Short mmCIF file of C-alpha atoms and ligand atoms in Angstrom, two decimals:
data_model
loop_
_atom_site.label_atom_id
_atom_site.label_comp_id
_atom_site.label_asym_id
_atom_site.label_seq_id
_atom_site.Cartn_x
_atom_site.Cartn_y
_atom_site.Cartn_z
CA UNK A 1 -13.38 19.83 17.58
CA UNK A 2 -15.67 16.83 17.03
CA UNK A 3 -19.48 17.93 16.87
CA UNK A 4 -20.94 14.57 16.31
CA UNK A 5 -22.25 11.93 17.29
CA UNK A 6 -22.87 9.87 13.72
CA UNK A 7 -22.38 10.69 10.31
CA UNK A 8 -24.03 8.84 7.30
CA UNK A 9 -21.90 9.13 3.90
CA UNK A 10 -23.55 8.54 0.96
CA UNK A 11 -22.08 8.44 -2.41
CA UNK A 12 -24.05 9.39 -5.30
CA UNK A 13 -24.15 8.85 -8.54
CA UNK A 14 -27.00 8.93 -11.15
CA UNK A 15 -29.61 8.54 -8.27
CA UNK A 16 -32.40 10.66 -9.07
CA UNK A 17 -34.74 8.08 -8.24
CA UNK A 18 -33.47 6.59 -4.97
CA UNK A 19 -32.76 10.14 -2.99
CA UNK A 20 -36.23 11.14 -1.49
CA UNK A 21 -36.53 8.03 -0.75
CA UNK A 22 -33.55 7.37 1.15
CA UNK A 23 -33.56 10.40 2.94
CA UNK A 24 -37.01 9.82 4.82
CA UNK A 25 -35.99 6.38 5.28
CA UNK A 26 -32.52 7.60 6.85
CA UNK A 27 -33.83 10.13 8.43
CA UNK A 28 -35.94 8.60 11.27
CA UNK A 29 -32.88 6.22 12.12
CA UNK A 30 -30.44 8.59 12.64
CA UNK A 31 -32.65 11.06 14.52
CA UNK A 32 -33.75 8.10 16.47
CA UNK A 33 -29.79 7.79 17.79
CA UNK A 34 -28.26 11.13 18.28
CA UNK A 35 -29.67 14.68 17.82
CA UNK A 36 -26.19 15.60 16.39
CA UNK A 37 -25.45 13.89 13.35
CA UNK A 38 -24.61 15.08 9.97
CA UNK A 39 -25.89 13.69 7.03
CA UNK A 40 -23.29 14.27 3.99
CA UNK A 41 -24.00 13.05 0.50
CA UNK A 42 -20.87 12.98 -2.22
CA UNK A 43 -22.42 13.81 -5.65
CA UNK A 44 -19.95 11.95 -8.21
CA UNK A 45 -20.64 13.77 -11.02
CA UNK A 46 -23.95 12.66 -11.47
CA UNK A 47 -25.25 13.31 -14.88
CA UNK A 48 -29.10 13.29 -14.31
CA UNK A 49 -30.70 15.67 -11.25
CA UNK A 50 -29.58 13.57 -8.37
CA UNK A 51 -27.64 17.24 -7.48
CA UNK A 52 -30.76 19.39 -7.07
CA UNK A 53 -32.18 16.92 -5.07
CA UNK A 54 -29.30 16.38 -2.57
CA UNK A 55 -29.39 20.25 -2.41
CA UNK A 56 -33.12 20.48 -1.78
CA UNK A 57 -33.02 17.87 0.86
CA UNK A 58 -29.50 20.08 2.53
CA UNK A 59 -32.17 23.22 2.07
CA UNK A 60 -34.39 21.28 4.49
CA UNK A 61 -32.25 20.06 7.07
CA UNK A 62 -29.66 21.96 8.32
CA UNK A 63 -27.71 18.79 9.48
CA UNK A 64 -27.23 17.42 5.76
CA UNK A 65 -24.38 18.52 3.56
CA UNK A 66 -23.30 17.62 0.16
CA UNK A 67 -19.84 17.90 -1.54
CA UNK A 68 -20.25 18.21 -4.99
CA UNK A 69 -17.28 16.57 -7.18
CA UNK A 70 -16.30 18.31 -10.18
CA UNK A 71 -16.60 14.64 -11.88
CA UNK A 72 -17.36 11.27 -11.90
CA UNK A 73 -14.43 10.38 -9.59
CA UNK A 74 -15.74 6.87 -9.06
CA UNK A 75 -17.29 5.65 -5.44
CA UNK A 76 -14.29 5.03 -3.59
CA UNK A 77 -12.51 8.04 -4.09
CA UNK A 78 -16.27 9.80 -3.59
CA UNK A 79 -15.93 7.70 -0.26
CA UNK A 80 -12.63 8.94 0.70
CA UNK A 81 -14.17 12.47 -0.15
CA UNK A 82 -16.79 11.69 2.40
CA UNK A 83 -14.32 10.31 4.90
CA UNK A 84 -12.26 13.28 5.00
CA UNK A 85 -15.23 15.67 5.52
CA UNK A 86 -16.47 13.66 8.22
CA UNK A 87 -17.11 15.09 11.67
CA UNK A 88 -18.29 12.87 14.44
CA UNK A 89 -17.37 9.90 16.55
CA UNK A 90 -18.09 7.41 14.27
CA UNK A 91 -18.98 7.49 10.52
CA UNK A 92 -21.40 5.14 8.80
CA UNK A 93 -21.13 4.66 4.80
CA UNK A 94 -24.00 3.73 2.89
CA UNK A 95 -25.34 3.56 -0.91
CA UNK A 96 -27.87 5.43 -2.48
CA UNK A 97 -29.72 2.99 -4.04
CA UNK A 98 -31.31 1.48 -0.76
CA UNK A 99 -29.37 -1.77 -1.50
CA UNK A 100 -28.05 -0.96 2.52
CA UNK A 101 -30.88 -0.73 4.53
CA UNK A 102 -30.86 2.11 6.88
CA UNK A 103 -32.56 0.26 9.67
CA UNK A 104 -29.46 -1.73 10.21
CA UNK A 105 -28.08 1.63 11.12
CA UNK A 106 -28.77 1.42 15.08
CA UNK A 107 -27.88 -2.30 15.00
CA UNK A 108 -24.04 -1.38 13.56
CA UNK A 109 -23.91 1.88 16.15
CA UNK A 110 -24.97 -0.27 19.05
CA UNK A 111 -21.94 -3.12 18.22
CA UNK A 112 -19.97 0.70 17.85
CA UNK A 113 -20.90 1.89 21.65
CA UNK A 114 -20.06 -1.73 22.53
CA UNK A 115 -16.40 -0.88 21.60
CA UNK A 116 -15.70 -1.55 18.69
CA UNK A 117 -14.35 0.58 15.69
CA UNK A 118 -15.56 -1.11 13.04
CA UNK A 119 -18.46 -2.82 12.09
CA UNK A 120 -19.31 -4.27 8.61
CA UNK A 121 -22.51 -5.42 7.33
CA UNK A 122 -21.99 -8.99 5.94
CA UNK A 123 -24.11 -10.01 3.50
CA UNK A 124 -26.00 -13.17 4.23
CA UNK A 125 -28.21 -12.97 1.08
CA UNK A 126 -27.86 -10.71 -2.33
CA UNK A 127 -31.07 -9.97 -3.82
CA UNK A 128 -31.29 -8.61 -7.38
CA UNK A 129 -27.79 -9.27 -8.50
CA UNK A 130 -27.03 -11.27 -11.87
CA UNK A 131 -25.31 -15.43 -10.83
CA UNK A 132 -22.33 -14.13 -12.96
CA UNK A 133 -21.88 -11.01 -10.21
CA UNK A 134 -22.28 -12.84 -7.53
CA UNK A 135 -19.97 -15.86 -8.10
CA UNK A 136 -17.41 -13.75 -9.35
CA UNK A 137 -17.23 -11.76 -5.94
CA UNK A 138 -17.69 -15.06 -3.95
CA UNK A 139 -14.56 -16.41 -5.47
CA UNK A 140 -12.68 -13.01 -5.35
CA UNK A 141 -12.61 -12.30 -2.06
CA UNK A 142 -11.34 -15.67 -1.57
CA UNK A 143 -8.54 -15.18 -3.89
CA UNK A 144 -7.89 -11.97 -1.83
CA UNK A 145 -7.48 -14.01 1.57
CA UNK A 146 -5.38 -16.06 -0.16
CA UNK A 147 -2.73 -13.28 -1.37
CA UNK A 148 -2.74 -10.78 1.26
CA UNK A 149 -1.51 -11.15 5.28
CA UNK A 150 -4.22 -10.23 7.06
CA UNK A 151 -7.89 -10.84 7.43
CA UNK A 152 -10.72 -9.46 5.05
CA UNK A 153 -13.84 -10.38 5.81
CA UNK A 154 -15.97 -12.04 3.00
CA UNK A 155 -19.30 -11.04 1.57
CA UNK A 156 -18.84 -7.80 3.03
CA UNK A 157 -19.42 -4.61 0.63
CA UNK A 158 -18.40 -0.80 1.98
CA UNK A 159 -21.51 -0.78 3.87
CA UNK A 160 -20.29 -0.40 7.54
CA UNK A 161 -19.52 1.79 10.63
CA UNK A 162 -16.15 3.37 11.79
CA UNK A 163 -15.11 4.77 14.66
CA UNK A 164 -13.25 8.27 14.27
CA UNK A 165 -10.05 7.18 14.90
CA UNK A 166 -10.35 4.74 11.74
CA UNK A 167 -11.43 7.51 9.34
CA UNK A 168 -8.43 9.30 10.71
CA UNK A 169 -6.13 6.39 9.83
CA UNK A 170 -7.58 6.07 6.53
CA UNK A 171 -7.54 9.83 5.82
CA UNK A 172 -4.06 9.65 6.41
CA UNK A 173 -3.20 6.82 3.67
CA UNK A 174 -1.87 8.30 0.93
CA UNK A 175 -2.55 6.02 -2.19
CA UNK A 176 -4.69 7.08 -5.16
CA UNK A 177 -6.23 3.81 -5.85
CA UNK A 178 -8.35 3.19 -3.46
CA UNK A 179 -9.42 -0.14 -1.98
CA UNK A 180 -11.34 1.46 1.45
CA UNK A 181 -13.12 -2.57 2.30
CA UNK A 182 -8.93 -3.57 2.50
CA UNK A 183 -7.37 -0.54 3.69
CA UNK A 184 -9.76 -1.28 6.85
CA UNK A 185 -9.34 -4.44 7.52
CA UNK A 186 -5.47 -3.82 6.99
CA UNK A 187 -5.55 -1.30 9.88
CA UNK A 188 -6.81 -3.83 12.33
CA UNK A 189 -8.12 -2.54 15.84
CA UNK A 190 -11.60 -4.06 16.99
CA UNK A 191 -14.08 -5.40 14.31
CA UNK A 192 -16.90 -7.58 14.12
CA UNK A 193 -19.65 -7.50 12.07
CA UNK A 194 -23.73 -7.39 11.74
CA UNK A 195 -25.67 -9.70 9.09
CA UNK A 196 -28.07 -8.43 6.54
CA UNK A 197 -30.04 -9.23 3.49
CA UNK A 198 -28.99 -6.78 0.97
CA UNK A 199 -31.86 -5.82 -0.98
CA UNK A 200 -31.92 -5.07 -4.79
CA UNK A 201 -31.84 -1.62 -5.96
CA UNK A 202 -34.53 0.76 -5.68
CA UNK A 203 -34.61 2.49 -8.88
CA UNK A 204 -32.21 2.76 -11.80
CA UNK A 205 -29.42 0.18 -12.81
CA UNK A 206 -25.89 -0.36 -11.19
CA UNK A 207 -23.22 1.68 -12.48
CA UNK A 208 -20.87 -1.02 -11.58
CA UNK A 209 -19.95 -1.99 -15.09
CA UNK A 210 -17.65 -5.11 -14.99
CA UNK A 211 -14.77 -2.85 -16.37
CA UNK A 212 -14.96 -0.63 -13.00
CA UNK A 213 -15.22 -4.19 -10.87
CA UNK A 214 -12.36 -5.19 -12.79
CA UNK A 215 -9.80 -1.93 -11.91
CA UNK A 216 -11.50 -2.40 -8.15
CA UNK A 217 -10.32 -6.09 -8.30
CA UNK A 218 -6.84 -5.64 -9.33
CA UNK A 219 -6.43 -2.30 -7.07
CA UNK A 220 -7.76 -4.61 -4.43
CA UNK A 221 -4.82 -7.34 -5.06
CA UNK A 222 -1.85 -4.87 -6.26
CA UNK A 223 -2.51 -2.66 -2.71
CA UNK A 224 -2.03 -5.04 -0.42
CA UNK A 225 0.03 -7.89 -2.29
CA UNK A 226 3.02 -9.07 -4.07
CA UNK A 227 2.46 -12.10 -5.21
CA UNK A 228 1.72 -11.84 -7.95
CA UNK A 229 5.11 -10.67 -9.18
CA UNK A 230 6.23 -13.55 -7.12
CA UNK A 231 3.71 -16.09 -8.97
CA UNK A 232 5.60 -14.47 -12.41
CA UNK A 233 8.98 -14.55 -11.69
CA UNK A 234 9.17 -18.36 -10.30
CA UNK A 235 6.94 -19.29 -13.49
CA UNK A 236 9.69 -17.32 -15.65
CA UNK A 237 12.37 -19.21 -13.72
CA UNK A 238 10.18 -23.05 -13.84
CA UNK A 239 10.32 -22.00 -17.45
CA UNK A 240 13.74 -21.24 -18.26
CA UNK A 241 14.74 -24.69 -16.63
CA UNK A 242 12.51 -26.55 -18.60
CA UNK A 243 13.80 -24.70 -21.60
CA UNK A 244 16.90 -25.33 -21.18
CA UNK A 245 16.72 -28.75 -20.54
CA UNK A 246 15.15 -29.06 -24.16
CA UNK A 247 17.88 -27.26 -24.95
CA UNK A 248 20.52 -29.49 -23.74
CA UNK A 249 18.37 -32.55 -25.30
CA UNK A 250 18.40 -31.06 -27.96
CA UNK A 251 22.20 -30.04 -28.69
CA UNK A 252 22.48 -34.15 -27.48
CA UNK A 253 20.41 -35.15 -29.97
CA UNK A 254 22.00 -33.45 -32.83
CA UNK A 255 25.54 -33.71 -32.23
CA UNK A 256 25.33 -37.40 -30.29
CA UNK A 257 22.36 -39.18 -32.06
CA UNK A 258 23.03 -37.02 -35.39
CA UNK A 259 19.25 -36.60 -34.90
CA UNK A 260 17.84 -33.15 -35.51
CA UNK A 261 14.36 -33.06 -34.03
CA UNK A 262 11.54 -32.75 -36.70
CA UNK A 263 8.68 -30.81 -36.65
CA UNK A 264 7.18 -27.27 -36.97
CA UNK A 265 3.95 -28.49 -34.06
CA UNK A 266 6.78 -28.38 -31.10
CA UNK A 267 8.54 -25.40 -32.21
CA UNK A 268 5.18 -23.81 -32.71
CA UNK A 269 4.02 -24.29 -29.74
CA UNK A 270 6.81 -23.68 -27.63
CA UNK A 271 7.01 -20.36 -29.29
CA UNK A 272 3.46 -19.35 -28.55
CA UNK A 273 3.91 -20.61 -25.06
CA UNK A 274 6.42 -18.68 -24.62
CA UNK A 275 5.32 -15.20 -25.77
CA UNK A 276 1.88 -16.09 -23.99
CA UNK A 277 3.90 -16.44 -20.65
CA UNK A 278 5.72 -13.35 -21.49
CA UNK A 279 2.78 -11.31 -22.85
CA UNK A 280 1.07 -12.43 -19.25
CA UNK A 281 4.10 -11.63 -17.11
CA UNK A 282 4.42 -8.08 -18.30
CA UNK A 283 0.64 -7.57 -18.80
CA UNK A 284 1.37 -7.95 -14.42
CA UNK A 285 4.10 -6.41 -14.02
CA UNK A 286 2.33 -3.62 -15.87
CA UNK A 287 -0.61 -3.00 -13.56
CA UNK A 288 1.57 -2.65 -10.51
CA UNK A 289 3.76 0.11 -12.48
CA UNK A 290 0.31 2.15 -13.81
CA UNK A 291 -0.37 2.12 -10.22
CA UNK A 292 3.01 3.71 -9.27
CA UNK A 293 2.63 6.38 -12.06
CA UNK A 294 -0.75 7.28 -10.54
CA UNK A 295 0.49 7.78 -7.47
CA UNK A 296 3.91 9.14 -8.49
CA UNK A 297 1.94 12.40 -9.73
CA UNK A 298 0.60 13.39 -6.42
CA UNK A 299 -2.41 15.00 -7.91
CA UNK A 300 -5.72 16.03 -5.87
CA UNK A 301 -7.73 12.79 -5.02
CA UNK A 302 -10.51 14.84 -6.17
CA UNK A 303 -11.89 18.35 -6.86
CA UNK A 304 -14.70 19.79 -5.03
CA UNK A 305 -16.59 21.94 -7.24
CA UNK A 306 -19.31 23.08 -4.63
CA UNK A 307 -20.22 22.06 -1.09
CA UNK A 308 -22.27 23.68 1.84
CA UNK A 309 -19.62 22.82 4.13
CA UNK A 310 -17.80 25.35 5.62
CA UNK A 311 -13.86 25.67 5.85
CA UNK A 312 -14.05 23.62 2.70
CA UNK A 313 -10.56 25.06 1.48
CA UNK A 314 -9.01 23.85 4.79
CA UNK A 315 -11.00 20.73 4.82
CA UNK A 316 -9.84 19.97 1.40
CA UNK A 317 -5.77 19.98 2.39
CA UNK A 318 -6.07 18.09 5.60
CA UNK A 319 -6.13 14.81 3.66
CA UNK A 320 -3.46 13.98 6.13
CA UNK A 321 -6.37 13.33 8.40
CA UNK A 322 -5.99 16.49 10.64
CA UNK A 323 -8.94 17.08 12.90
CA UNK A 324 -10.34 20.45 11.39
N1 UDP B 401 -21.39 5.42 -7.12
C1 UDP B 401 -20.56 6.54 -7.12
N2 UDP B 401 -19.70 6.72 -8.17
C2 UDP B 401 -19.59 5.82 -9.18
C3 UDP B 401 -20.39 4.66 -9.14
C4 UDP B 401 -21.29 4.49 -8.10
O1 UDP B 401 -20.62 7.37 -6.21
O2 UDP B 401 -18.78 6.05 -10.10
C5 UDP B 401 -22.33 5.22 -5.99
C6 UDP B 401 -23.74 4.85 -6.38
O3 UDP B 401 -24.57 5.99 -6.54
C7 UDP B 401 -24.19 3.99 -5.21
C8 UDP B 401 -22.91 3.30 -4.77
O4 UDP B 401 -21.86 4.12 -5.27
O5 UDP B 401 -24.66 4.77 -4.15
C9 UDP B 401 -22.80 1.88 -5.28
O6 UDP B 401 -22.91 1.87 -6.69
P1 UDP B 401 -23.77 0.78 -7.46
O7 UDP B 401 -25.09 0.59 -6.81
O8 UDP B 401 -23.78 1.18 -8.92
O9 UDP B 401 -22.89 -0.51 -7.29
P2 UDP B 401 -23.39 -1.99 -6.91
O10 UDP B 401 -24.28 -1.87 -5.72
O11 UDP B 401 -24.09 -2.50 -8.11
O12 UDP B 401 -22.11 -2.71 -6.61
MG1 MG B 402 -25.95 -0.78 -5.64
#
């Protein structure tokens, strides 16, 4: 049985600073839409005392919960951890760094009651972000629309609202690497969006290292296309036909003209051409097979080591989206 009206999901991770402050921000909002909401904050295996204070603010408020990882799962997968706990008509998912501000809260649940079942924040400005960040995302997400079938929005980060039936849909999807931003605009149904001015951080630093944007690039592009193993395989066939034209001139050349063609600079670089080509192709082909090994394993998602919600052992299975 749903209970609620809203629930706010908040991943954390190294937060200490940004918590309290958060929480009374949130807390007027929320209260100021529904009596019944539930506030629940994933800690990824924070490493400073971002836990105790989650737990303090749960010790509170009755209507906030916490699901502590047993490690730093990374904030999609603390998302989806989130997501599957959730209990209410719609769920909202914010950061803890006050980057999303809460106010915007009512304006995303009114475009909700409106009818539709999911509404992103788009970005209109980024404060506090470095050029390099910024520009890399910008041109990103357009490579994204490029490669995949369907419409993602751009300048639009996980800070949004979905309806139930959307966090049941995306409960249900089964993959390991998780891409939540495409996975929802994959599943279609009503969207539109609110504009915001995303603020800089409160406290602490981003633990967004370009690695982690990396992996969340490429699981962004190998989840929901194949073209890139298209793009390699018609450069591997361009290639062999150019090759073997050379080769043809060549043979020509030495048996006809009783020329042999001089010169270690073209066999040089034909050879590191090559092997660069090569190197690239596999180095592609590659990233869509680590992905299948991931998900060939069928592990856990992620491990809960403690949590103040109740039923957690059935809530835990019913990653196939079950209403619990
Ligand atoms: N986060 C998380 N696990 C991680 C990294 C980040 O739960 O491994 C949380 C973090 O506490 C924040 C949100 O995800 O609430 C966004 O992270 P961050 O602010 O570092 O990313 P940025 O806003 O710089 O993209
Ligand atoms: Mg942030």
């Amino acid at each position: 049985m749903i209970s609620n009206e809203i629930s706010v999901i908040i991943p954390v991770y190294n937060e200490v600073e940004n918590i309290e402050h958060l929480f009374n921000r949130l807390l007027p909002v929320v209260e100021s839409i529904s009596d019944n909401y539930e506030i629940i904050f994933v800690n990824d295996g924070s490493t400073d005392n971002s836990l105790d204070k989650i737990i303090s603010c749960a010790q509170k408020n009755p209507k906030v919960f916490y699901i502590n990882l047993s490690r730093n799962f990374g904030h999609q997968i603390a998302l989806s951890a989130g997501l599957n706990h959730s209990n209410a008509q719609c769920a909202v998912i914010l950061d803890s760094d006050l980057q999303d501000p809460p106010e915007l809260i009512p304006e995303l649940y009114s475009k909700f009651k409106e009818g539709n079942d999911v509404v992103y924040a788009k970005r209109q400005k980024r404060k506090g972000e470095s050029f390099i960040k910024i520009i890399t995302a910008k041109l990103y997400y357009r490579l994204l629309r490029q490669l995949v079938s369907f419409d993602i929005p751009l300048d639009a980060g996980d800070f949004r609202l979905l309806s139930r039936r959307v966090v049941l849909e995306i409960n249900k999807m089964p993959e390991r690497n998780k891409f939540l931003r495409g996975q929802i605009a994959w599943l279609g149904f009503k969207q539109t969006h609110v504009l915001y001015e995303r603020e800089s951080r409160k406290g602490g630093k981003s633990s967004y290292s370009y690695a982690k944007m990396f992996r969340l690039a490429f699981d962004g592009i190998t989840g929901f296309s194949d073209k890139p193993l298209l793009l390699v395989s018609r450069l591997g066939f361009l290639i062999s036909f150019f090759s073997f034209l050379i080769i043809l001139y060549a043979i020509f050349s030495h048996f006809i003209l009783k020329q042999t063609i001089t010169g270690w600079t073209s066999l040089i670089i034909s050879a590191a051409f090559i092997g660069g080509i090569q190197l690239l192709s596999i180095g592609v082909i590659g990233q869509y097979i680590s992905r299948i090994n991931t998900n060939v394993k069928n592990r856990p998602l992620y491990v809960v080591q403690s949590s103040n919600i109740k039923n957690q052992e059935k809530k835990d299975v019913s990653v196939d989206g079950s209403d619990s």
